[in-house]
């Protein structure tokens, strides 16, 4: 029932957080290594987190009332209410993880292409993506 579903969502949530750590470690601590360049040059690094996101999205959209948010203009109150459901929040967080990893990968590849130091921007991107992007661009 509900408890098993929540425990399953928690495991998926935690796995999604952990699965990206090796990629971030490579980008931050060994940005110009052959392994990092080879791994991060492919979009395939994004596939696991995209698949997790799609699974969580579909799971959250099948919940009762999940589509109510699309019946009217989206409001902060409606979004906050939707995020109260753990499956929906896990999907929102997975969306953030995909975006952060995509952006971190872009920052890394751009830094390598332009031969600039980017560890600080990558760390910022990991925790606050827009700030990390701004740091890299300036």
Short mmCIF file of the N, C-alpha and C atoms (twelve columns), coordinates in Angstrom:
data_MODEL
# 
_entry.id   MODEL 
# 
loop_
_atom_site.group_PDB 
_atom_site.id 
_atom_site.type_symbol 
_atom_site.label_atom_id 
_atom_site.label_alt_id 
_atom_site.label_comp_id 
_atom_site.label_asym_id 
_atom_site.label_seq_id 
_atom_site.Cartn_x 
_atom_site.Cartn_y 
_atom_site.Cartn_z 
_atom_site.pdbx_PDB_model_num 
ATOM 1   N N  . UNK A 1   0.800  -1.197 0.000   1 
ATOM 2   C CA . UNK A 1   0.000  0.000  0.000   1 
ATOM 3   C C  . UNK A 1   0.835  1.249  0.000   1 
ATOM 4   N N  . UNK A 2   0.325  2.222  0.739   1 
ATOM 5   C CA . UNK A 2   0.938  3.549  0.757   1 
ATOM 6   C C  . UNK A 2   2.322  3.588  1.353   1 
ATOM 7   N N  . UNK A 3   2.539  2.815  2.441   1 
ATOM 8   C CA . UNK A 3   3.852  2.818  3.085   1 
ATOM 9   C C  . UNK A 3   4.901  2.223  2.157   1 
ATOM 10  N N  . UNK A 4   4.563  1.091  1.520   1 
ATOM 11  C CA . UNK A 4   5.507  0.466  0.597   1 
ATOM 12  C C  . UNK A 4   5.823  1.384  -0.573  1 
ATOM 13  N N  . UNK A 5   4.793  2.067  -1.056  1 
ATOM 14  C CA . UNK A 5   4.990  2.999  -2.178  1 
ATOM 15  C C  . UNK A 5   5.928  4.125  -1.762  1 
ATOM 16  N N  . UNK A 6   5.713  4.672  -0.556  1 
ATOM 17  C CA . UNK A 6   6.573  5.762  -0.082  1 
ATOM 18  C C  . UNK A 6   8.007  5.288  0.105   1 
ATOM 19  N N  . UNK A 7   8.180  4.082  0.667   1 
ATOM 20  C CA . UNK A 7   9.536  3.552  0.840   1 
ATOM 21  C C  . UNK A 7   10.202 3.326  -0.508  1 
ATOM 22  N N  . UNK A 8   9.438  2.855  -1.496  1 
ATOM 23  C CA . UNK A 8   9.977  2.680  -2.839  1 
ATOM 24  C C  . UNK A 8   10.374 3.999  -3.462  1 
ATOM 25  N N  . UNK A 9   9.544  5.015  -3.280  1 
ATOM 26  C CA . UNK A 9   9.863  6.344  -3.807  1 
ATOM 27  C C  . UNK A 9   11.104 6.914  -3.117  1 
ATOM 28  N N  . UNK A 10  11.217 6.678  -1.815  1 
ATOM 29  C CA . UNK A 10  12.396 7.148  -1.073  1 
ATOM 30  C C  . UNK A 10  13.664 6.498  -1.614  1 
ATOM 31  N N  . UNK A 11  13.596 5.202  -1.898  1 
ATOM 32  C CA . UNK A 11  14.762 4.497  -2.444  1 
ATOM 33  C C  . UNK A 11  15.133 5.049  -3.818  1 
ATOM 34  N N  . UNK A 12  14.137 5.300  -4.657  1 
ATOM 35  C CA . UNK A 12  14.393 5.870  -5.981  1 
ATOM 36  C C  . UNK A 12  14.973 7.276  -5.846  1 
ATOM 37  N N  . UNK A 13  14.405 8.060  -4.945  1 
ATOM 38  C CA . UNK A 13  14.889 9.418  -4.691  1 
ATOM 39  C C  . UNK A 13  16.365 9.380  -4.279  1 
ATOM 40  N N  . UNK A 14  16.698 8.516  -3.320  1 
ATOM 41  C CA . UNK A 14  18.083 8.428  -2.843  1 
ATOM 42  C C  . UNK A 14  19.013 7.910  -3.940  1 
ATOM 43  N N  . UNK A 15  18.575 6.911  -4.684  1 
ATOM 44  C CA . UNK A 15  19.389 6.376  -5.777  1 
ATOM 45  C C  . UNK A 15  19.667 7.450  -6.821  1 
ATOM 46  N N  . UNK A 16  18.661 8.258  -7.116  1 
ATOM 47  C CA . UNK A 16  18.828 9.330  -8.100  1 
ATOM 48  C C  . UNK A 16  19.867 10.346 -7.627  1 
ATOM 49  N N  . UNK A 17  19.886 10.618 -6.332  1 
ATOM 50  C CA . UNK A 17  20.894 11.532 -5.783  1 
ATOM 51  C C  . UNK A 17  22.295 10.945 -5.886  1 
ATOM 52  N N  . UNK A 18  22.395 9.643  -5.655  1 
ATOM 53  C CA . UNK A 18  23.706 8.985  -5.621  1 
ATOM 54  C C  . UNK A 18  24.251 8.721  -7.023  1 
ATOM 55  N N  . UNK A 19  23.390 8.383  -7.954  1 
ATOM 56  C CA . UNK A 19  23.832 7.970  -9.296  1 
ATOM 57  C C  . UNK A 19  24.609 9.072  -10.026 1 
ATOM 58  N N  . UNK A 20  24.355 10.318 -9.709  1 
ATOM 59  C CA . UNK A 20  25.042 11.408 -10.403 1 
ATOM 60  C C  . UNK A 20  26.381 11.773 -9.768  1 
ATOM 61  N N  . UNK A 21  26.622 11.323 -8.536  1 
ATOM 62  C CA . UNK A 21  27.839 11.738 -7.828  1 
ATOM 63  C C  . UNK A 21  29.140 11.383 -8.546  1 
ATOM 64  N N  . UNK A 22  29.271 10.189 -9.130  1 
ATOM 65  C CA . UNK A 22  30.525 9.919  -9.856  1 
ATOM 66  C C  . UNK A 22  30.777 10.897 -11.010 1 
ATOM 67  N N  . UNK A 23  29.718 11.295 -11.697 1 
ATOM 68  C CA . UNK A 23  29.883 12.240 -12.806 1 
ATOM 69  C C  . UNK A 23  30.341 13.601 -12.284 1 
ATOM 70  N N  . UNK A 24  29.718 14.051 -11.189 1 
ATOM 71  C CA . UNK A 24  30.123 15.331 -10.603 1 
ATOM 72  C C  . UNK A 24  31.558 15.251 -10.079 1 
ATOM 73  N N  . UNK A 25  31.921 14.131 -9.465  1 
ATOM 74  C CA . UNK A 25  33.289 13.969 -8.958  1 
ATOM 75  C C  . UNK A 25  34.299 14.046 -10.101 1 
ATOM 76  N N  . UNK A 26  34.013 13.374 -11.196 1 
ATOM 77  C CA . UNK A 26  34.906 13.444 -12.353 1 
ATOM 78  C C  . UNK A 26  35.035 14.882 -12.855 1 
ATOM 79  N N  . UNK A 27  33.909 15.562 -12.995 1 
ATOM 80  C CA . UNK A 27  33.939 16.926 -13.543 1 
ATOM 81  C C  . UNK A 27  34.684 17.893 -12.631 1 
ATOM 82  N N  . UNK A 28  34.507 17.748 -11.316 1 
ATOM 83  C CA . UNK A 28  35.101 18.705 -10.377 1 
ATOM 84  C C  . UNK A 28  36.560 18.375 -10.076 1 
ATOM 85  N N  . UNK A 29  36.865 17.098 -9.842  1 
ATOM 86  C CA . UNK A 29  38.200 16.731 -9.368  1 
ATOM 87  C C  . UNK A 29  39.168 16.270 -10.459 1 
ATOM 88  N N  . UNK A 30  38.656 15.878 -11.605 1 
ATOM 89  C CA . UNK A 30  39.535 15.422 -12.695 1 
ATOM 90  C C  . UNK A 30  38.987 15.888 -14.031 1 
ATOM 91  N N  . UNK A 31  38.782 17.196 -14.179 1 
ATOM 92  C CA . UNK A 31  38.089 17.695 -15.368 1 
ATOM 93  C C  . UNK A 31  38.787 17.407 -16.691 1 
ATOM 94  N N  . UNK A 32  40.088 17.375 -16.700 1 
ATOM 95  C CA . UNK A 32  40.765 17.192 -17.986 1 
ATOM 96  C C  . UNK A 32  41.308 15.780 -18.176 1 
ATOM 97  N N  . UNK A 33  40.941 14.854 -17.289 1 
ATOM 98  C CA . UNK A 33  41.424 13.477 -17.466 1 
ATOM 99  C C  . UNK A 33  40.762 12.844 -18.692 1 
ATOM 100 N N  . UNK A 34  41.441 11.858 -19.235 1 
ATOM 101 C CA . UNK A 34  40.916 11.155 -20.402 1 
ATOM 102 C C  . UNK A 34  39.580 10.503 -20.081 1 
ATOM 103 N N  . UNK A 35  39.467 9.909  -18.899 1 
ATOM 104 C CA . UNK A 35  38.223 9.248  -18.496 1 
ATOM 105 C C  . UNK A 35  37.080 10.258 -18.433 1 
ATOM 106 N N  . UNK A 36  37.325 11.392 -17.798 1 
ATOM 107 C CA . UNK A 36  36.283 12.416 -17.685 1 
ATOM 108 C C  . UNK A 36  35.856 12.899 -19.057 1 
ATOM 109 N N  . UNK A 37  36.809 13.195 -19.900 1 
ATOM 110 C CA . UNK A 37  36.481 13.664 -21.256 1 
ATOM 111 C C  . UNK A 37  35.668 12.629 -22.018 1 
ATOM 112 N N  . UNK A 38  36.073 11.364 -21.895 1 
ATOM 113 C CA . UNK A 38  35.383 10.299 -22.616 1 
ATOM 114 C C  . UNK A 38  33.957 10.110 -22.083 1 
ATOM 115 N N  . UNK A 39  33.816 10.056 -20.770 1 
ATOM 116 C CA . UNK A 39  32.501 9.826  -20.165 1 
ATOM 117 C C  . UNK A 39  31.572 11.009 -20.397 1 
ATOM 118 N N  . UNK A 40  32.059 12.204 -20.136 1 
ATOM 119 C CA . UNK A 40  31.199 13.380 -20.167 1 
ATOM 120 C C  . UNK A 40  30.959 13.911 -21.574 1 
ATOM 121 N N  . UNK A 41  31.714 13.436 -22.551 1 
ATOM 122 C CA . UNK A 41  31.480 13.913 -23.917 1 
ATOM 123 C C  . UNK A 41  30.214 13.292 -24.515 1 
ATOM 124 N N  . UNK A 42  29.701 12.262 -23.882 1 
ATOM 125 C CA . UNK A 42  28.516 11.584 -24.395 1 
ATOM 126 C C  . UNK A 42  27.263 12.017 -23.634 1 
ATOM 127 N N  . UNK A 43  26.183 12.149 -24.387 1 
ATOM 128 C CA . UNK A 43  24.891 12.430 -23.756 1 
ATOM 129 C C  . UNK A 43  24.377 11.228 -22.968 1 
ATOM 130 N N  . UNK A 44  24.989 10.083 -23.149 1 
ATOM 131 C CA . UNK A 44  24.543 8.863  -22.472 1 
ATOM 132 C C  . UNK A 44  24.574 8.996  -20.951 1 
ATOM 133 N N  . UNK A 45  25.433 9.878  -20.423 1 
ATOM 134 C CA . UNK A 45  25.481 10.063 -18.964 1 
ATOM 135 C C  . UNK A 45  24.136 10.560 -18.434 1 
ATOM 136 N N  . UNK A 46  23.363 11.187 -19.293 1 
ATOM 137 C CA . UNK A 46  22.069 11.731 -18.871 1 
ATOM 138 C C  . UNK A 46  20.950 10.700 -18.873 1 
ATOM 139 N N  . UNK A 47  21.128 9.611  -19.603 1 
ATOM 140 C CA . UNK A 47  20.051 8.632  -19.789 1 
ATOM 141 C C  . UNK A 47  19.530 8.052  -18.466 1 
ATOM 142 N N  . UNK A 48  20.386 7.616  -17.536 1 
ATOM 143 C CA . UNK A 48  19.836 7.057  -16.289 1 
ATOM 144 C C  . UNK A 48  18.949 8.045  -15.528 1 
ATOM 145 N N  . UNK A 49  19.386 9.288  -15.405 1 
ATOM 146 C CA . UNK A 49  18.577 10.250 -14.641 1 
ATOM 147 C C  . UNK A 49  17.334 10.674 -15.418 1 
ATOM 148 N N  . UNK A 50  17.412 10.682 -16.725 1 
ATOM 149 C CA . UNK A 50  16.215 10.967 -17.528 1 
ATOM 150 C C  . UNK A 50  15.190 9.849  -17.347 1 
ATOM 151 N N  . UNK A 51  15.646 8.610  -17.365 1 
ATOM 152 C CA . UNK A 51  14.728 7.483  -17.184 1 
ATOM 153 C C  . UNK A 51  14.081 7.512  -15.800 1 
ATOM 154 N N  . UNK A 52  14.865 7.833  -14.782 1 
ATOM 155 C CA . UNK A 52  14.306 7.958  -13.431 1 
ATOM 156 C C  . UNK A 52  13.273 9.075  -13.406 1 
ATOM 157 N N  . UNK A 53  13.593 10.197 -14.029 1 
ATOM 158 C CA . UNK A 53  12.644 11.314 -14.072 1 
ATOM 159 C C  . UNK A 53  11.344 10.907 -14.764 1 
ATOM 160 N N  . UNK A 54  11.443 10.258 -15.908 1 
ATOM 161 C CA . UNK A 54  10.241 9.852  -16.641 1 
ATOM 162 C C  . UNK A 54  9.397  8.894  -15.794 1 
ATOM 163 N N  . UNK A 55  10.047 7.951  -15.145 1 
ATOM 164 C CA . UNK A 55  9.313  7.024  -14.275 1 
ATOM 165 C C  . UNK A 55  8.579  7.787  -13.164 1 
ATOM 166 N N  . UNK A 56  9.284  8.702  -12.500 1 
ATOM 167 C CA . UNK A 56  8.671  9.461  -11.406 1 
ATOM 168 C C  . UNK A 56  7.572  10.386 -11.923 1 
ATOM 169 N N  . UNK A 57  7.786  10.972 -13.083 1 
ATOM 170 C CA . UNK A 57  6.768  11.839 -13.672 1 
ATOM 171 C C  . UNK A 57  5.493  11.058 -13.955 1 
ATOM 172 N N  . UNK A 58  5.632  9.921  -14.630 1 
ATOM 173 C CA . UNK A 58  4.464  9.101  -14.938 1 
ATOM 174 C C  . UNK A 58  3.794  8.640  -13.644 1 
ATOM 175 N N  . UNK A 59  4.593  8.225  -12.670 1 
ATOM 176 C CA . UNK A 59  4.029  7.796  -11.385 1 
ATOM 177 C C  . UNK A 59  3.260  8.916  -10.706 1 
ATOM 178 N N  . UNK A 60  3.797  10.119 -10.758 1 
ATOM 179 C CA . UNK A 60  3.118  11.239 -10.097 1 
ATOM 180 C C  . UNK A 60  1.867  11.668 -10.860 1 
ATOM 181 N N  . UNK A 61  1.886  11.565 -12.169 1 
ATOM 182 C CA . UNK A 61  0.722  11.971 -12.961 1 
ATOM 183 C C  . UNK A 61  -0.432 10.977 -12.880 1 
ATOM 184 N N  . UNK A 62  -0.158 9.780  -12.392 1 
ATOM 185 C CA . UNK A 62  -1.227 8.794  -12.244 1 
ATOM 186 C C  . UNK A 62  -1.920 8.874  -10.886 1 
ATOM 187 N N  . UNK A 63  -1.437 9.746  -10.010 1 
ATOM 188 C CA . UNK A 63  -2.066 9.910  -8.695  1 
ATOM 189 C C  . UNK A 63  -3.389 10.653 -8.833  1 
ATOM 190 N N  . UNK A 64  -4.344 10.361 -7.950  1 
ATOM 191 C CA . UNK A 64  -5.633 11.074 -7.994  1 
ATOM 192 C C  . UNK A 64  -5.430 12.594 -7.878  1 
ATOM 193 N N  . UNK A 65  -6.030 13.331 -8.774  1 
ATOM 194 C CA . UNK A 65  -5.964 14.792 -8.752  1 
ATOM 195 C C  . UNK A 65  -4.671 15.383 -9.289  1 
ATOM 196 N N  . UNK A 66  -3.769 14.529 -9.763  1 
ATOM 197 C CA . UNK A 66  -2.461 15.015 -10.218 1 
ATOM 198 C C  . UNK A 66  -2.561 15.972 -11.399 1 
ATOM 199 N N  . UNK A 67  -3.540 15.779 -12.234 1 
ATOM 200 C CA . UNK A 67  -3.669 16.626 -13.424 1 
ATOM 201 C C  . UNK A 67  -4.462 17.903 -13.149 1 
ATOM 202 N N  . UNK A 68  -4.970 18.051 -11.936 1 
ATOM 203 C CA . UNK A 68  -5.737 19.249 -11.580 1 
ATOM 204 C C  . UNK A 68  -4.928 20.529 -11.773 1 
ATOM 205 N N  . UNK A 69  -3.641 20.426 -11.588 1 
ATOM 206 C CA . UNK A 69  -2.779 21.604 -11.707 1 
ATOM 207 C C  . UNK A 69  -2.824 22.196 -13.118 1 
ATOM 208 N N  . UNK A 70  -3.199 21.378 -14.113 1 
ATOM 209 C CA . UNK A 70  -3.229 21.839 -15.497 1 
ATOM 210 C C  . UNK A 70  -4.595 22.358 -15.935 1 
ATOM 211 N N  . UNK A 71  -5.570 22.323 -15.031 1 
ATOM 212 C CA . UNK A 71  -6.924 22.755 -15.378 1 
ATOM 213 C C  . UNK A 71  -7.078 24.267 -15.372 1 
ATOM 214 N N  . UNK A 72  -6.216 24.949 -14.714 1 
ATOM 215 C CA . UNK A 72  -6.288 26.405 -14.607 1 
ATOM 216 C C  . UNK A 72  -4.863 26.942 -14.687 1 
ATOM 217 N N  . UNK A 73  -4.732 28.243 -14.758 1 
ATOM 218 C CA . UNK A 73  -3.363 28.771 -14.719 1 
ATOM 219 C C  . UNK A 73  -2.640 28.263 -13.465 1 
ATOM 220 N N  . UNK A 74  -1.398 27.881 -13.634 1 
ATOM 221 C CA . UNK A 74  -0.620 27.376 -12.509 1 
ATOM 222 C C  . UNK A 74  -0.353 28.515 -11.536 1 
ATOM 223 N N  . UNK A 75  -0.648 28.247 -10.278 1 
ATOM 224 C CA . UNK A 75  -0.382 29.220 -9.227  1 
ATOM 225 C C  . UNK A 75  0.647  28.632 -8.279  1 
ATOM 226 N N  . UNK A 76  1.254  29.489 -7.498  1 
ATOM 227 C CA . UNK A 76  2.209  29.021 -6.497  1 
ATOM 228 C C  . UNK A 76  1.516  28.102 -5.496  1 
ATOM 229 N N  . UNK A 77  0.290  28.449 -5.112  1 
ATOM 230 C CA . UNK A 77  -0.457 27.619 -4.165  1 
ATOM 231 C C  . UNK A 77  -0.736 26.228 -4.742  1 
ATOM 232 N N  . UNK A 78  -1.117 26.159 -6.012  1 
ATOM 233 C CA . UNK A 78  -1.405 24.866 -6.648  1 
ATOM 234 C C  . UNK A 78  -0.139 24.023 -6.770  1 
ATOM 235 N N  . UNK A 79  0.957  24.666 -7.133  1 
ATOM 236 C CA . UNK A 79  2.217  23.946 -7.249  1 
ATOM 237 C C  . UNK A 79  2.681  23.450 -5.883  1 
ATOM 238 N N  . UNK A 80  2.534  24.279 -4.861  1 
ATOM 239 C CA . UNK A 80  2.909  23.889 -3.504  1 
ATOM 240 C C  . UNK A 80  2.080  22.702 -3.033  1 
ATOM 241 N N  . UNK A 81  0.797  22.717 -3.351  1 
ATOM 242 C CA . UNK A 81  -0.081 21.608 -2.978  1 
ATOM 243 C C  . UNK A 81  0.358  20.326 -3.678  1 
ATOM 244 N N  . UNK A 82  0.664  20.408 -4.953  1 
ATOM 245 C CA . UNK A 82  1.111  19.231 -5.705  1 
ATOM 246 C C  . UNK A 82  2.412  18.680 -5.128  1 
ATOM 247 N N  . UNK A 83  3.307  19.563 -4.704  1 
ATOM 248 C CA . UNK A 83  4.604  19.141 -4.179  1 
ATOM 249 C C  . UNK A 83  4.492  18.477 -2.812  1 
ATOM 250 N N  . UNK A 84  3.322  18.576 -2.184  1 
ATOM 251 C CA . UNK A 84  3.106  17.903 -0.892  1 
ATOM 252 C C  . UNK A 84  3.125  16.387 -1.040  1 
ATOM 253 N N  . UNK A 85  2.804  15.889 -2.220  1 
ATOM 254 C CA . UNK A 85  2.804  14.451 -2.479  1 
ATOM 255 C C  . UNK A 85  4.254  14.010 -2.726  1 
ATOM 256 N N  . UNK A 86  4.783  13.035 -1.949  1 
ATOM 257 C CA . UNK A 86  6.186  12.621 -2.106  1 
ATOM 258 C C  . UNK A 86  6.571  12.210 -3.528  1 
ATOM 259 N N  . UNK A 87  5.686  11.530 -4.230  1 
ATOM 260 C CA . UNK A 87  6.014  11.113 -5.600  1 
ATOM 261 C C  . UNK A 87  6.172  12.325 -6.507  1 
ATOM 262 N N  . UNK A 88  5.311  13.312 -6.345  1 
ATOM 263 C CA . UNK A 88  5.414  14.531 -7.147  1 
ATOM 264 C C  . UNK A 88  6.692  15.287 -6.802  1 
ATOM 265 N N  . UNK A 89  7.012  15.372 -5.511  1 
ATOM 266 C CA . UNK A 89  8.240  16.069 -5.113  1 
ATOM 267 C C  . UNK A 89  9.465  15.338 -5.629  1 
ATOM 268 N N  . UNK A 90  9.432  14.009 -5.612  1 
ATOM 269 C CA . UNK A 90  10.551 13.227 -6.162  1 
ATOM 270 C C  . UNK A 90  10.716 13.508 -7.655  1 
ATOM 271 N N  . UNK A 91  9.601  13.653 -8.374  1 
ATOM 272 C CA . UNK A 91  9.664  13.970 -9.805  1 
ATOM 273 C C  . UNK A 91  10.229 15.372 -10.017 1 
ATOM 274 N N  . UNK A 92  9.805  16.309 -9.180  1 
ATOM 275 C CA . UNK A 92  10.335 17.681 -9.281  1 
ATOM 276 C C  . UNK A 92  11.843 17.679 -9.034  1 
ATOM 277 N N  . UNK A 93  12.260 16.959 -7.999  1 
ATOM 278 C CA . UNK A 93  13.686 16.889 -7.670  1 
ATOM 279 C C  . UNK A 93  14.465 16.199 -8.798  1 
ATOM 280 N N  . UNK A 94  13.896 15.146 -9.381  1 
ATOM 281 C CA . UNK A 94  14.558 14.452 -10.481 1 
ATOM 282 C C  . UNK A 94  14.724 15.378 -11.684 1 
ATOM 283 N N  . UNK A 95  13.735 16.222 -11.912 1 
ATOM 284 C CA . UNK A 95  13.807 17.225 -12.977 1 
ATOM 285 C C  . UNK A 95  15.000 18.149 -12.734 1 
ATOM 286 N N  . UNK A 96  15.179 18.561 -11.500 1 
ATOM 287 C CA . UNK A 96  16.293 19.438 -11.133 1 
ATOM 288 C C  . UNK A 96  17.623 18.720 -11.343 1 
ATOM 289 N N  . UNK A 97  17.694 17.454 -10.941 1 
ATOM 290 C CA . UNK A 97  18.931 16.684 -11.097 1 
ATOM 291 C C  . UNK A 97  19.319 16.559 -12.569 1 
ATOM 292 N N  . UNK A 98  18.360 16.278 -13.427 1 
ATOM 293 C CA . UNK A 98  18.643 16.175 -14.868 1 
ATOM 294 C C  . UNK A 98  19.169 17.514 -15.381 1 
ATOM 295 N N  . UNK A 99  18.485 18.589 -15.037 1 
ATOM 296 C CA . UNK A 99  18.908 19.912 -15.495 1 
ATOM 297 C C  . UNK A 99  20.285 20.295 -14.985 1 
ATOM 298 N N  . UNK A 100 20.547 20.014 -13.703 1 
ATOM 299 C CA . UNK A 100 21.854 20.337 -13.126 1 
ATOM 300 C C  . UNK A 100 22.971 19.559 -13.817 1 
ATOM 301 N N  . UNK A 101 22.753 18.258 -14.032 1 
ATOM 302 C CA . UNK A 101 23.789 17.449 -14.672 1 
ATOM 303 C C  . UNK A 101 24.011 17.892 -16.119 1 
ATOM 304 N N  . UNK A 102 22.937 18.186 -16.830 1 
ATOM 305 C CA . UNK A 102 23.060 18.682 -18.197 1 
ATOM 306 C C  . UNK A 102 23.876 19.980 -18.213 1 
ATOM 307 N N  . UNK A 103 23.537 20.891 -17.312 1 
ATOM 308 C CA . UNK A 103 24.238 22.177 -17.263 1 
ATOM 309 C C  . UNK A 103 25.687 21.998 -16.815 1 
ATOM 310 N N  . UNK A 104 25.912 21.139 -15.824 1 
ATOM 311 C CA . UNK A 104 27.281 20.885 -15.377 1 
ATOM 312 C C  . UNK A 104 28.131 20.315 -16.499 1 
ATOM 313 N N  . UNK A 105 27.553 19.402 -17.256 1 
ATOM 314 C CA . UNK A 105 28.249 18.827 -18.405 1 
ATOM 315 C C  . UNK A 105 28.593 19.911 -19.419 1 
ATOM 316 N N  . UNK A 106 27.651 20.819 -19.665 1 
ATOM 317 C CA . UNK A 106 27.903 21.905 -20.613 1 
ATOM 318 C C  . UNK A 106 29.024 22.812 -20.104 1 
ATOM 319 N N  . UNK A 107 28.983 23.168 -18.812 1 
ATOM 320 C CA . UNK A 107 30.028 24.023 -18.220 1 
ATOM 321 C C  . UNK A 107 31.386 23.346 -18.371 1 
ATOM 322 N N  . UNK A 108 31.457 22.059 -18.042 1 
ATOM 323 C CA . UNK A 108 32.723 21.332 -18.167 1 
ATOM 324 C C  . UNK A 108 33.243 21.367 -19.596 1 
ATOM 325 N N  . UNK A 109 32.407 20.986 -20.543 1 
ATOM 326 C CA . UNK A 109 32.856 20.921 -21.935 1 
ATOM 327 C C  . UNK A 109 33.243 22.302 -22.470 1 
ATOM 328 N N  . UNK A 110 32.500 23.329 -22.060 1 
ATOM 329 C CA . UNK A 110 32.840 24.685 -22.471 1 
ATOM 330 C C  . UNK A 110 34.170 25.115 -21.857 1 
ATOM 331 N N  . UNK A 111 34.375 24.777 -20.598 1 
ATOM 332 C CA . UNK A 111 35.633 25.118 -19.923 1 
ATOM 333 C C  . UNK A 111 36.813 24.408 -20.582 1 
ATOM 334 N N  . UNK A 112 36.648 23.144 -20.926 1 
ATOM 335 C CA . UNK A 112 37.719 22.413 -21.592 1 
ATOM 336 C C  . UNK A 112 38.011 23.000 -22.970 1 
ATOM 337 N N  . UNK A 113 36.944 23.325 -23.687 1 
ATOM 338 C CA . UNK A 113 37.098 23.903 -25.030 1 
ATOM 339 C C  . UNK A 113 37.844 25.242 -24.972 1 
ATOM 340 N N  . UNK A 114 37.554 26.031 -23.935 1 
ATOM 341 C CA . UNK A 114 38.155 27.360 -23.818 1 
ATOM 342 C C  . UNK A 114 39.347 27.406 -22.871 1 
ATOM 343 N N  . UNK A 115 39.708 26.241 -22.342 1 
ATOM 344 C CA . UNK A 115 40.866 26.108 -21.451 1 
ATOM 345 C C  . UNK A 115 40.802 27.066 -20.262 1 
ATOM 346 N N  . UNK A 116 39.654 27.023 -19.579 1 
ATOM 347 C CA . UNK A 116 39.487 27.843 -18.371 1 
ATOM 348 C C  . UNK A 116 39.177 26.937 -17.179 1 
ATOM 349 N N  . UNK A 117 39.569 27.387 -16.005 1 
ATOM 350 C CA . UNK A 117 39.304 26.686 -14.752 1 
ATOM 351 C C  . UNK A 117 37.812 26.781 -14.449 1 
ATOM 352 N N  . UNK A 118 37.211 25.664 -14.047 1 
ATOM 353 C CA . UNK A 118 35.769 25.698 -13.828 1 
ATOM 354 C C  . UNK A 118 35.301 24.949 -12.585 1 
ATOM 355 N N  . UNK A 119 36.217 24.475 -11.742 1 
ATOM 356 C CA . UNK A 119 35.796 23.695 -10.568 1 
ATOM 357 C C  . UNK A 119 34.818 24.476 -9.703  1 
ATOM 358 N N  . UNK A 120 35.112 25.755 -9.487  1 
ATOM 359 C CA . UNK A 120 34.215 26.577 -8.655  1 
ATOM 360 C C  . UNK A 120 32.830 26.693 -9.296  1 
ATOM 361 N N  . UNK A 121 32.786 26.871 -10.597 1 
ATOM 362 C CA . UNK A 121 31.503 26.975 -11.303 1 
ATOM 363 C C  . UNK A 121 30.754 25.649 -11.273 1 
ATOM 364 N N  . UNK A 122 31.479 24.544 -11.367 1 
ATOM 365 C CA . UNK A 122 30.834 23.236 -11.316 1 
ATOM 366 C C  . UNK A 122 30.259 22.950 -9.933  1 
ATOM 367 N N  . UNK A 123 30.991 23.310 -8.891  1 
ATOM 368 C CA . UNK A 123 30.481 23.129 -7.524  1 
ATOM 369 C C  . UNK A 123 29.225 23.974 -7.331  1 
ATOM 370 N N  . UNK A 124 29.272 25.202 -7.791  1 
ATOM 371 C CA . UNK A 124 28.084 26.056 -7.693  1 
ATOM 372 C C  . UNK A 124 26.932 25.490 -8.520  1 
ATOM 373 N N  . UNK A 125 27.235 24.958 -9.691  1 
ATOM 374 C CA . UNK A 125 26.191 24.383 -10.542 1 
ATOM 375 C C  . UNK A 125 25.545 23.186 -9.871  1 
ATOM 376 N N  . UNK A 126 26.338 22.377 -9.198  1 
ATOM 377 C CA . UNK A 126 25.811 21.209 -8.499  1 
ATOM 378 C C  . UNK A 126 24.764 21.618 -7.462  1 
ATOM 379 N N  . UNK A 127 25.013 22.704 -6.752  1 
ATOM 380 C CA . UNK A 127 24.119 23.103 -5.662  1 
ATOM 381 C C  . UNK A 127 23.142 24.222 -6.024  1 
ATOM 382 N N  . UNK A 128 23.546 25.083 -6.947  1 
ATOM 383 C CA . UNK A 128 22.714 26.241 -7.342  1 
ATOM 384 C C  . UNK A 128 22.980 26.530 -8.810  1 
ATOM 385 N N  . UNK A 129 22.389 25.738 -9.684  1 
ATOM 386 C CA . UNK A 129 22.723 25.751 -11.100 1 
ATOM 387 C C  . UNK A 129 22.792 27.145 -11.739 1 
ATOM 388 N N  . UNK A 130 21.790 28.008 -11.546 1 
ATOM 389 C CA . UNK A 130 21.883 29.316 -12.196 1 
ATOM 390 C C  . UNK A 130 23.092 30.135 -11.726 1 
ATOM 391 N N  . UNK A 131 23.449 29.999 -10.452 1 
ATOM 392 C CA . UNK A 131 24.616 30.724 -9.925  1 
ATOM 393 C C  . UNK A 131 25.894 30.153 -10.539 1 
ATOM 394 N N  . UNK A 132 25.954 28.819 -10.664 1 
ATOM 395 C CA . UNK A 132 27.106 28.186 -11.297 1 
ATOM 396 C C  . UNK A 132 27.270 28.599 -12.747 1 
ATOM 397 N N  . UNK A 133 26.158 28.672 -13.468 1 
ATOM 398 C CA . UNK A 133 26.211 29.115 -14.853 1 
ATOM 399 C C  . UNK A 133 26.705 30.562 -14.932 1 
ATOM 400 N N  . UNK A 134 26.154 31.424 -14.078 1 
ATOM 401 C CA . UNK A 134 26.599 32.818 -14.076 1 
ATOM 402 C C  . UNK A 134 28.086 32.914 -13.754 1 
ATOM 403 N N  . UNK A 135 28.549 32.131 -12.796 1 
ATOM 404 C CA . UNK A 135 29.957 32.125 -12.426 1 
ATOM 405 C C  . UNK A 135 30.827 31.728 -13.605 1 
ATOM 406 N N  . UNK A 136 30.386 30.751 -14.351 1 
ATOM 407 C CA . UNK A 136 31.165 30.297 -15.502 1 
ATOM 408 C C  . UNK A 136 31.153 31.328 -16.637 1 
ATOM 409 N N  . UNK A 137 30.032 31.977 -16.825 1 
ATOM 410 C CA . UNK A 137 29.907 32.915 -17.953 1 
ATOM 411 C C  . UNK A 137 30.658 34.221 -17.734 1 
ATOM 412 N N  . UNK A 138 30.919 34.566 -16.477 1 
ATOM 413 C CA . UNK A 138 31.615 35.842 -16.224 1 
ATOM 414 C C  . UNK A 138 33.052 35.692 -15.922 1 
# 
